[in-house]
Amino acid sequence: MPKTDDDIAKGFALGDESCLAAAYRRWGSLVYTVAARALGDVEEAKDVAQQVFIGAWRGRAGFEPAKGTLPAWLMGITRYKIADALEQRSRRRRDLEAVSAIEVGAERTENSVPTAILDQLVIRDCLAELTAAQRQVLELAFFDDLTQTQIAERTGLPLGTVKTHARRGLIALKRRLEEVDGAAQ
């Protein structure tokens, strides 16, 4: 079992799994804390911390103990993973706004009621074309008003998987609605 930070760093670079475990025990809470403060979401911070150590382990050939410390290298990876998480969050928000912008029934008038019913049928058809997982995640989000964390808890899926299904489902739904809207004009 490695004792010093230098022993951990050297073993980590050489692919010693006990050094990975030691690095996680020693610096995992630091990585998590930095991510949690930057993201403001504990579940997202857990995902980022996991991604940091997986990424560090896979990219360990790029770590040179003679050029810097392992914690500093891990913090560099953490900054990139936080930036990735924030970008994903921004993309999800843009996707939701884009789908929300497609109005089901702009103004309810006597003549628009049949149009609103038709729009609902089109949306149901579009939802039916999604994968089962994407449809389930979107239905839980929109109809049950659940957050992605709550959806992950309810379905037993990892939070990252829920986010991926939501994003891909929204993109597919948006494309399909745009096709339908384009064909109707």
mmCIF file with all atom_site columns, C-alpha atoms in Angstrom:
data_model
loop_
_atom_site.group_PDB
_atom_site.id
_atom_site.type_symbol
_atom_site.label_atom_id
_atom_site.label_alt_id
_atom_site.label_comp_id
_atom_site.label_asym_id
_atom_site.label_entity_id
_atom_site.label_seq_id
_atom_site.pdbx_PDB_ins_code
_atom_site.Cartn_x
_atom_site.Cartn_y
_atom_site.Cartn_z
_atom_site.occupancy
_atom_site.B_iso_or_equiv
_atom_site.pdbx_formal_charge
_atom_site.auth_seq_id
_atom_site.auth_comp_id
_atom_site.auth_asym_id
_atom_site.auth_atom_id
_atom_site.pdbx_PDB_model_num
ATOM 1   C CA . MET A 1 1   ? 0.000   0.000  0.000   1.00 0.00 ? 1   MET A CA 1
ATOM 2   C CA . PRO A 1 2   ? 1.505   3.363  -1.037  1.00 0.00 ? 2   PRO A CA 1
ATOM 3   C CA . LYS A 1 3   ? 2.270   5.701  1.839   1.00 0.00 ? 3   LYS A CA 1
ATOM 4   C CA . THR A 1 4   ? 3.306   9.067  0.431   1.00 0.00 ? 4   THR A CA 1
ATOM 5   C CA . ASP A 1 5   ? 1.815   11.297 -2.221  1.00 0.00 ? 5   ASP A CA 1
ATOM 6   C CA . ASP A 1 6   ? 4.879   10.629 -4.388  1.00 0.00 ? 6   ASP A CA 1
ATOM 7   C CA . ASP A 1 7   ? 4.406   6.861  -4.053  1.00 0.00 ? 7   ASP A CA 1
ATOM 8   C CA . ILE A 1 8   ? 0.751   7.208  -5.031  1.00 0.00 ? 8   ILE A CA 1
ATOM 9   C CA . ALA A 1 9   ? 1.610   9.418  -8.013  1.00 0.00 ? 9   ALA A CA 1
ATOM 10  C CA . LYS A 1 10  ? 4.342   7.111  -9.311  1.00 0.00 ? 10  LYS A CA 1
ATOM 11  C CA . GLY A 1 11  ? 2.221   3.998  -8.862  1.00 0.00 ? 11  GLY A CA 1
ATOM 12  C CA . PHE A 1 12  ? -0.754  5.706  -10.474 1.00 0.00 ? 12  PHE A CA 1
ATOM 13  C CA . ALA A 1 13  ? 1.324   6.622  -13.534 1.00 0.00 ? 13  ALA A CA 1
ATOM 14  C CA . LEU A 1 14  ? 2.513   3.013  -13.774 1.00 0.00 ? 14  LEU A CA 1
ATOM 15  C CA . GLY A 1 15  ? -1.035  1.626  -13.618 1.00 0.00 ? 15  GLY A CA 1
ATOM 16  C CA . ASP A 1 16  ? -1.067  0.304  -10.048 1.00 0.00 ? 16  ASP A CA 1
ATOM 17  C CA . GLU A 1 17  ? -4.766  0.004  -9.142  1.00 0.00 ? 17  GLU A CA 1
ATOM 18  C CA . SER A 1 18  ? -4.036  0.273  -5.424  1.00 0.00 ? 18  SER A CA 1
ATOM 19  C CA . CYS A 1 19  ? -2.644  3.733  -6.164  1.00 0.00 ? 19  CYS A CA 1
ATOM 20  C CA . LEU A 1 20  ? -5.868  4.659  -7.964  1.00 0.00 ? 20  LEU A CA 1
ATOM 21  C CA . ALA A 1 21  ? -7.799  3.622  -4.865  1.00 0.00 ? 21  ALA A CA 1
ATOM 22  C CA . ALA A 1 22  ? -5.372  5.553  -2.645  1.00 0.00 ? 22  ALA A CA 1
ATOM 23  C CA . ALA A 1 23  ? -5.676  8.637  -4.870  1.00 0.00 ? 23  ALA A CA 1
ATOM 24  C CA . TYR A 1 24  ? -9.456  8.456  -4.688  1.00 0.00 ? 24  TYR A CA 1
ATOM 25  C CA . ARG A 1 25  ? -9.393  8.126  -0.894  1.00 0.00 ? 25  ARG A CA 1
ATOM 26  C CA . ARG A 1 26  ? -6.931  10.979 -0.553  1.00 0.00 ? 26  ARG A CA 1
ATOM 27  C CA . TRP A 1 27  ? -8.285  13.488 -3.128  1.00 0.00 ? 27  TRP A CA 1
ATOM 28  C CA . GLY A 1 28  ? -11.789 12.303 -4.023  1.00 0.00 ? 28  GLY A CA 1
ATOM 29  C CA . SER A 1 29  ? -13.458 14.620 -1.518  1.00 0.00 ? 29  SER A CA 1
ATOM 30  C CA . LEU A 1 30  ? -11.440 17.572 -2.847  1.00 0.00 ? 30  LEU A CA 1
ATOM 31  C CA . VAL A 1 31  ? -12.568 16.846 -6.416  1.00 0.00 ? 31  VAL A CA 1
ATOM 32  C CA . TYR A 1 32  ? -16.174 16.412 -5.279  1.00 0.00 ? 32  TYR A CA 1
ATOM 33  C CA . THR A 1 33  ? -16.157 19.629 -3.199  1.00 0.00 ? 33  THR A CA 1
ATOM 34  C CA . VAL A 1 34  ? -14.760 21.725 -6.044  1.00 0.00 ? 34  VAL A CA 1
ATOM 35  C CA . ALA A 1 35  ? -17.347 20.264 -8.441  1.00 0.00 ? 35  ALA A CA 1
ATOM 36  C CA . ALA A 1 36  ? -20.225 20.754 -5.979  1.00 0.00 ? 36  ALA A CA 1
ATOM 37  C CA . ARG A 1 37  ? -19.311 24.390 -5.393  1.00 0.00 ? 37  ARG A CA 1
ATOM 38  C CA . ALA A 1 38  ? -18.957 25.100 -9.098  1.00 0.00 ? 38  ALA A CA 1
ATOM 39  C CA . LEU A 1 39  ? -22.107 23.267 -10.168 1.00 0.00 ? 39  LEU A CA 1
ATOM 40  C CA . GLY A 1 40  ? -24.392 23.795 -7.180  1.00 0.00 ? 40  GLY A CA 1
ATOM 41  C CA . ASP A 1 41  ? -25.807 20.283 -7.636  1.00 0.00 ? 41  ASP A CA 1
ATOM 42  C CA . VAL A 1 42  ? -24.628 17.366 -5.499  1.00 0.00 ? 42  VAL A CA 1
ATOM 43  C CA . GLU A 1 43  ? -25.713 14.675 -7.972  1.00 0.00 ? 43  GLU A CA 1
ATOM 44  C CA . GLU A 1 44  ? -23.968 16.396 -10.840 1.00 0.00 ? 44  GLU A CA 1
ATOM 45  C CA . ALA A 1 45  ? -20.895 16.837 -8.630  1.00 0.00 ? 45  ALA A CA 1
ATOM 46  C CA . LYS A 1 46  ? -20.865 13.100 -7.892  1.00 0.00 ? 46  LYS A CA 1
ATOM 47  C CA . ASP A 1 47  ? -21.000 12.397 -11.638 1.00 0.00 ? 47  ASP A CA 1
ATOM 48  C CA . VAL A 1 48  ? -18.156 14.827 -12.283 1.00 0.00 ? 48  VAL A CA 1
ATOM 49  C CA . ALA A 1 49  ? -16.007 13.339 -9.504  1.00 0.00 ? 49  ALA A CA 1
ATOM 50  C CA . GLN A 1 50  ? -16.533 9.882  -10.960 1.00 0.00 ? 50  GLN A CA 1
ATOM 51  C CA . GLN A 1 51  ? -15.729 11.130 -14.458 1.00 0.00 ? 51  GLN A CA 1
ATOM 52  C CA . VAL A 1 52  ? -12.542 12.800 -13.191 1.00 0.00 ? 52  VAL A CA 1
ATOM 53  C CA . PHE A 1 53  ? -11.141 9.608  -11.719 1.00 0.00 ? 53  PHE A CA 1
ATOM 54  C CA . ILE A 1 54  ? -12.233 7.457  -14.661 1.00 0.00 ? 54  ILE A CA 1
ATOM 55  C CA . GLY A 1 55  ? -10.731 9.976  -17.065 1.00 0.00 ? 55  GLY A CA 1
ATOM 56  C CA . ALA A 1 56  ? -7.540  10.263 -15.025 1.00 0.00 ? 56  ALA A CA 1
ATOM 57  C CA . TRP A 1 57  ? -7.140  6.506  -14.893 1.00 0.00 ? 57  TRP A CA 1
ATOM 58  C CA . ARG A 1 58  ? -7.727  6.098  -18.614 1.00 0.00 ? 58  ARG A CA 1
ATOM 59  C CA . GLY A 1 59  ? -5.392  8.991  -19.414 1.00 0.00 ? 59  GLY A CA 1
ATOM 60  C CA . ARG A 1 60  ? -2.732  8.158  -16.835 1.00 0.00 ? 60  ARG A CA 1
ATOM 61  C CA . ALA A 1 61  ? -0.122  7.817  -19.577 1.00 0.00 ? 61  ALA A CA 1
ATOM 62  C CA . GLY A 1 62  ? -0.330  11.612 -19.898 1.00 0.00 ? 62  GLY A CA 1
ATOM 63  C CA . PHE A 1 63  ? 0.518   12.148 -16.240 1.00 0.00 ? 63  PHE A CA 1
ATOM 64  C CA . GLU A 1 64  ? 4.200   12.726 -15.519 1.00 0.00 ? 64  GLU A CA 1
ATOM 65  C CA . PRO A 1 65  ? 4.981   12.838 -11.787 1.00 0.00 ? 65  PRO A CA 1
ATOM 66  C CA . ALA A 1 66  ? 8.245   14.659 -12.473 1.00 0.00 ? 66  ALA A CA 1
ATOM 67  C CA . LYS A 1 67  ? 6.344   17.585 -14.047 1.00 0.00 ? 67  LYS A CA 1
ATOM 68  C CA . GLY A 1 68  ? 3.652   18.100 -11.403 1.00 0.00 ? 68  GLY A CA 1
ATOM 69  C CA . THR A 1 69  ? 1.685   16.662 -8.543  1.00 0.00 ? 69  THR A CA 1
ATOM 70  C CA . LEU A 1 70  ? -1.180  14.213 -8.931  1.00 0.00 ? 70  LEU A CA 1
ATOM 71  C CA . PRO A 1 71  ? -3.657  16.436 -7.058  1.00 0.00 ? 71  PRO A CA 1
ATOM 72  C CA . ALA A 1 72  ? -2.827  19.370 -9.359  1.00 0.00 ? 72  ALA A CA 1
ATOM 73  C CA . TRP A 1 73  ? -3.316  17.124 -12.404 1.00 0.00 ? 73  TRP A CA 1
ATOM 74  C CA . LEU A 1 74  ? -6.630  15.879 -11.002 1.00 0.00 ? 74  LEU A CA 1
ATOM 75  C CA . MET A 1 75  ? -7.754  19.490 -10.412 1.00 0.00 ? 75  MET A CA 1
ATOM 76  C CA . GLY A 1 76  ? -6.964  20.288 -14.039 1.00 0.00 ? 76  GLY A CA 1
ATOM 77  C CA . ILE A 1 77  ? -9.152  17.390 -15.162 1.00 0.00 ? 77  ILE A CA 1
ATOM 78  C CA . THR A 1 78  ? -11.819 18.525 -12.694 1.00 0.00 ? 78  THR A CA 1
ATOM 79  C CA . ARG A 1 79  ? -11.927 22.004 -14.255 1.00 0.00 ? 79  ARG A CA 1
ATOM 80  C CA . TYR A 1 80  ? -12.460 20.488 -17.709 1.00 0.00 ? 80  TYR A CA 1
ATOM 81  C CA . LYS A 1 81  ? -15.163 18.106 -16.470 1.00 0.00 ? 81  LYS A CA 1
ATOM 82  C CA . ILE A 1 82  ? -16.960 20.975 -14.698 1.00 0.00 ? 82  ILE A CA 1
ATOM 83  C CA . ALA A 1 83  ? -16.847 23.009 -17.918 1.00 0.00 ? 83  ALA A CA 1
ATOM 84  C CA . ASP A 1 84  ? -18.260 20.010 -19.809 1.00 0.00 ? 84  ASP A CA 1
ATOM 85  C CA . ALA A 1 85  ? -21.080 19.629 -17.263 1.00 0.00 ? 85  ALA A CA 1
ATOM 86  C CA . LEU A 1 86  ? -21.942 23.322 -17.488 1.00 0.00 ? 86  LEU A CA 1
ATOM 87  C CA . GLU A 1 87  ? -21.965 23.137 -21.293 1.00 0.00 ? 87  GLU A CA 1
ATOM 88  C CA . GLN A 1 88  ? -24.251 20.087 -21.183 1.00 0.00 ? 88  GLN A CA 1
ATOM 89  C CA . ARG A 1 89  ? -26.550 21.932 -18.790 1.00 0.00 ? 89  ARG A CA 1
ATOM 90  C CA . SER A 1 90  ? -26.630 24.887 -21.166 1.00 0.00 ? 90  SER A CA 1
ATOM 91  C CA . ARG A 1 91  ? -27.398 22.639 -24.151 1.00 0.00 ? 91  ARG A CA 1
ATOM 92  C CA . ARG A 1 92  ? -30.222 20.946 -22.243 1.00 0.00 ? 92  ARG A CA 1
ATOM 93  C CA . ARG A 1 93  ? -31.680 24.339 -21.344 1.00 0.00 ? 93  ARG A CA 1
ATOM 94  C CA . ARG A 1 94  ? -31.487 25.492 -24.984 1.00 0.00 ? 94  ARG A CA 1
ATOM 95  C CA . ASP A 1 95  ? -33.133 22.255 -26.137 1.00 0.00 ? 95  ASP A CA 1
ATOM 96  C CA . LEU A 1 96  ? -35.949 22.652 -23.607 1.00 0.00 ? 96  LEU A CA 1
ATOM 97  C CA . GLU A 1 97  ? -36.465 26.256 -24.638 1.00 0.00 ? 97  GLU A CA 1
ATOM 98  C CA . ALA A 1 98  ? -36.543 25.252 -28.309 1.00 0.00 ? 98  ALA A CA 1
ATOM 99  C CA . VAL A 1 99  ? -39.151 22.565 -27.692 1.00 0.00 ? 99  VAL A CA 1
ATOM 100 C CA . SER A 1 100 ? -41.130 24.910 -25.448 1.00 0.00 ? 100 SER A CA 1
ATOM 101 C CA . ALA A 1 101 ? -41.099 27.513 -28.213 1.00 0.00 ? 101 ALA A CA 1
ATOM 102 C CA . ILE A 1 102 ? -43.080 25.173 -30.431 1.00 0.00 ? 102 ILE A CA 1
ATOM 103 C CA . GLU A 1 103 ? -46.471 26.195 -29.236 1.00 0.00 ? 103 GLU A CA 1
ATOM 104 C CA . VAL A 1 104 ? -49.210 23.602 -29.155 1.00 0.00 ? 104 VAL A CA 1
ATOM 105 C CA . GLY A 1 105 ? -51.966 26.188 -29.399 1.00 0.00 ? 105 GLY A CA 1
ATOM 106 C CA . ALA A 1 106 ? -50.875 29.831 -29.521 1.00 0.00 ? 106 ALA A CA 1
ATOM 107 C CA . GLU A 1 107 ? -54.229 31.442 -28.818 1.00 0.00 ? 107 GLU A CA 1
ATOM 108 C CA . ARG A 1 108 ? -57.382 29.587 -27.876 1.00 0.00 ? 108 ARG A CA 1
ATOM 109 C CA . THR A 1 109 ? -60.208 30.749 -30.075 1.00 0.00 ? 109 THR A CA 1
ATOM 110 C CA . GLU A 1 110 ? -63.224 28.872 -31.313 1.00 0.00 ? 110 GLU A CA 1
ATOM 111 C CA . ASN A 1 111 ? -61.367 27.986 -34.514 1.00 0.00 ? 111 ASN A CA 1
ATOM 112 C CA . SER A 1 112 ? -58.167 26.949 -32.723 1.00 0.00 ? 112 SER A CA 1
ATOM 113 C CA . VAL A 1 113 ? -59.714 24.177 -30.578 1.00 0.00 ? 113 VAL A CA 1
ATOM 114 C CA . PRO A 1 114 ? -59.610 21.596 -33.413 1.00 0.00 ? 114 PRO A CA 1
ATOM 115 C CA . THR A 1 115 ? -56.054 22.713 -34.183 1.00 0.00 ? 115 THR A CA 1
ATOM 116 C CA . ALA A 1 116 ? -55.022 22.218 -30.552 1.00 0.00 ? 116 ALA A CA 1
ATOM 117 C CA . ILE A 1 117 ? -56.477 18.702 -30.563 1.00 0.00 ? 117 ILE A CA 1
ATOM 118 C CA . LEU A 1 118 ? -54.659 17.961 -33.811 1.00 0.00 ? 118 LEU A CA 1
ATOM 119 C CA . ASP A 1 119 ? -51.422 19.311 -32.316 1.00 0.00 ? 119 ASP A CA 1
ATOM 120 C CA . GLN A 1 120 ? -51.812 17.023 -29.300 1.00 0.00 ? 120 GLN A CA 1
ATOM 121 C CA . LEU A 1 121 ? -52.264 14.029 -31.587 1.00 0.00 ? 121 LEU A CA 1
ATOM 122 C CA . VAL A 1 122 ? -49.138 15.003 -33.538 1.00 0.00 ? 122 VAL A CA 1
ATOM 123 C CA . ILE A 1 123 ? -47.136 15.297 -30.312 1.00 0.00 ? 123 ILE A CA 1
ATOM 124 C CA . ARG A 1 124 ? -48.357 11.875 -29.153 1.00 0.00 ? 124 ARG A CA 1
ATOM 125 C CA . ASP A 1 125 ? -47.310 10.394 -32.519 1.00 0.00 ? 125 ASP A CA 1
ATOM 126 C CA . CYS A 1 126 ? -43.906 12.039 -32.243 1.00 0.00 ? 126 CYS A CA 1
ATOM 127 C CA . LEU A 1 127 ? -43.455 10.728 -28.705 1.00 0.00 ? 127 LEU A CA 1
ATOM 128 C CA . ALA A 1 128 ? -44.339 7.229  -29.922 1.00 0.00 ? 128 ALA A CA 1
ATOM 129 C CA . GLU A 1 129 ? -41.426 7.402  -32.365 1.00 0.00 ? 129 GLU A CA 1
ATOM 130 C CA . LEU A 1 130 ? -38.861 7.916  -29.588 1.00 0.00 ? 130 LEU A CA 1
ATOM 131 C CA . THR A 1 131 ? -37.064 5.022  -27.950 1.00 0.00 ? 131 THR A CA 1
ATOM 132 C CA . ALA A 1 132 ? -38.855 3.610  -24.913 1.00 0.00 ? 132 ALA A CA 1
ATOM 133 C CA . ALA A 1 133 ? -36.223 5.042  -22.560 1.00 0.00 ? 133 ALA A CA 1
ATOM 134 C CA . GLN A 1 134 ? -36.366 8.522  -24.114 1.00 0.00 ? 134 GLN A CA 1
ATOM 135 C CA . ARG A 1 135 ? -40.156 8.528  -24.035 1.00 0.00 ? 135 ARG A CA 1
ATOM 136 C CA . GLN A 1 136 ? -40.240 7.387  -20.405 1.00 0.00 ? 136 GLN A CA 1
ATOM 137 C CA . VAL A 1 137 ? -37.786 10.084 -19.297 1.00 0.00 ? 137 VAL A CA 1
ATOM 138 C CA . LEU A 1 138 ? -39.612 12.862 -21.169 1.00 0.00 ? 138 LEU A CA 1
ATOM 139 C CA . GLU A 1 139 ? -43.032 11.726 -19.935 1.00 0.00 ? 139 GLU A CA 1
ATOM 140 C CA . LEU A 1 140 ? -41.810 11.664 -16.333 1.00 0.00 ? 140 LEU A CA 1
ATOM 141 C CA . ALA A 1 141 ? -40.269 15.114 -16.781 1.00 0.00 ? 141 ALA A CA 1
ATOM 142 C CA . PHE A 1 142 ? -43.235 16.787 -18.470 1.00 0.00 ? 142 PHE A CA 1
ATOM 143 C CA . PHE A 1 143 ? -46.309 14.935 -17.229 1.00 0.00 ? 143 PHE A CA 1
ATOM 144 C CA . ASP A 1 144 ? -45.149 14.046 -13.704 1.00 0.00 ? 144 ASP A CA 1
ATOM 145 C CA . ASP A 1 145 ? -43.043 17.223 -13.376 1.00 0.00 ? 145 ASP A CA 1
ATOM 146 C CA . LEU A 1 146 ? -40.035 15.305 -12.044 1.00 0.00 ? 146 LEU A CA 1
ATOM 147 C CA . THR A 1 147 ? -36.453 16.559 -12.057 1.00 0.00 ? 147 THR A CA 1
ATOM 148 C CA . GLN A 1 148 ? -33.768 14.475 -13.717 1.00 0.00 ? 148 GLN A CA 1
ATOM 149 C CA . THR A 1 149 ? -32.488 13.433 -10.293 1.00 0.00 ? 149 THR A CA 1
ATOM 150 C CA . GLN A 1 150 ? -35.989 12.281 -9.312  1.00 0.00 ? 150 GLN A CA 1
ATOM 151 C CA . ILE A 1 151 ? -36.328 10.403 -12.610 1.00 0.00 ? 151 ILE A CA 1
ATOM 152 C CA . ALA A 1 152 ? -33.017 8.647  -11.942 1.00 0.00 ? 152 ALA A CA 1
ATOM 153 C CA . GLU A 1 153 ? -34.215 7.635  -8.486  1.00 0.00 ? 153 GLU A CA 1
ATOM 154 C CA . ARG A 1 154 ? -37.595 6.431  -9.752  1.00 0.00 ? 154 ARG A CA 1
ATOM 155 C CA . THR A 1 155 ? -36.244 4.472  -12.727 1.00 0.00 ? 155 THR A CA 1
ATOM 156 C CA . GLY A 1 156 ? -32.989 3.244  -11.185 1.00 0.00 ? 156 GLY A CA 1
ATOM 157 C CA . LEU A 1 157 ? -31.041 4.670  -14.135 1.00 0.00 ? 157 LEU A CA 1
ATOM 158 C CA . PRO A 1 158 ? -27.803 6.592  -13.530 1.00 0.00 ? 158 PRO A CA 1
ATOM 159 C CA . LEU A 1 159 ? -28.310 10.364 -13.596 1.00 0.00 ? 159 LEU A CA 1
ATOM 160 C CA . GLY A 1 160 ? -26.011 10.737 -16.598 1.00 0.00 ? 160 GLY A CA 1
ATOM 161 C CA . THR A 1 161 ? -28.087 8.211  -18.540 1.00 0.00 ? 161 THR A CA 1
ATOM 162 C CA . VAL A 1 162 ? -31.294 10.075 -17.682 1.00 0.00 ? 162 VAL A CA 1
ATOM 163 C CA . LYS A 1 163 ? -29.721 13.313 -18.902 1.00 0.00 ? 163 LYS A CA 1
ATOM 164 C CA . THR A 1 164 ? -28.603 11.650 -22.137 1.00 0.00 ? 164 THR A CA 1
ATOM 165 C CA . HIS A 1 165 ? -32.063 10.164 -22.779 1.00 0.00 ? 165 HIS A CA 1
ATOM 166 C CA . ALA A 1 166 ? -33.685 13.539 -22.088 1.00 0.00 ? 166 ALA A CA 1
ATOM 167 C CA . ARG A 1 167 ? -31.336 15.416 -24.392 1.00 0.00 ? 167 ARG A CA 1
ATOM 168 C CA . ARG A 1 168 ? -31.531 12.934 -27.247 1.00 0.00 ? 168 ARG A CA 1
ATOM 169 C CA . GLY A 1 169 ? -35.282 12.588 -26.851 1.00 0.00 ? 169 GLY A CA 1
ATOM 170 C CA . LEU A 1 170 ? -35.798 16.358 -26.950 1.00 0.00 ? 170 LEU A CA 1
ATOM 171 C CA . ILE A 1 171 ? -33.610 16.682 -30.031 1.00 0.00 ? 171 ILE A CA 1
ATOM 172 C CA . ALA A 1 172 ? -35.481 13.887 -31.811 1.00 0.00 ? 172 ALA A CA 1
ATOM 173 C CA . LEU A 1 173 ? -38.836 15.350 -30.753 1.00 0.00 ? 173 LEU A CA 1
ATOM 174 C CA . LYS A 1 174 ? -37.844 18.812 -31.957 1.00 0.00 ? 174 LYS A CA 1
ATOM 175 C CA . ARG A 1 175 ? -36.689 17.477 -35.336 1.00 0.00 ? 175 ARG A CA 1
ATOM 176 C CA . ARG A 1 176 ? -39.864 15.453 -35.796 1.00 0.00 ? 176 ARG A CA 1
ATOM 177 C CA . LEU A 1 177 ? -42.099 18.395 -34.851 1.00 0.00 ? 177 LEU A CA 1
ATOM 178 C CA . GLU A 1 178 ? -40.218 20.627 -37.274 1.00 0.00 ? 178 GLU A CA 1
ATOM 179 C CA . GLU A 1 179 ? -40.734 18.019 -40.038 1.00 0.00 ? 179 GLU A CA 1
ATOM 180 C CA . VAL A 1 180 ? -44.460 17.847 -39.287 1.00 0.00 ? 180 VAL A CA 1
ATOM 181 C CA . ASP A 1 181 ? -44.710 21.644 -39.144 1.00 0.00 ? 181 ASP A CA 1
ATOM 182 C CA . GLY A 1 182 ? -42.800 21.955 -42.430 1.00 0.00 ? 182 GLY A CA 1
ATOM 183 C CA . ALA A 1 183 ? -45.042 19.414 -44.156 1.00 0.00 ? 183 ALA A CA 1
ATOM 184 C CA . ALA A 1 184 ? -48.175 21.222 -42.970 1.00 0.00 ? 184 ALA A CA 1
ATOM 185 C CA . GLN A 1 185 ? -47.132 24.540 -44.517 1.00 0.00 ? 185 GLN A CA 1
#
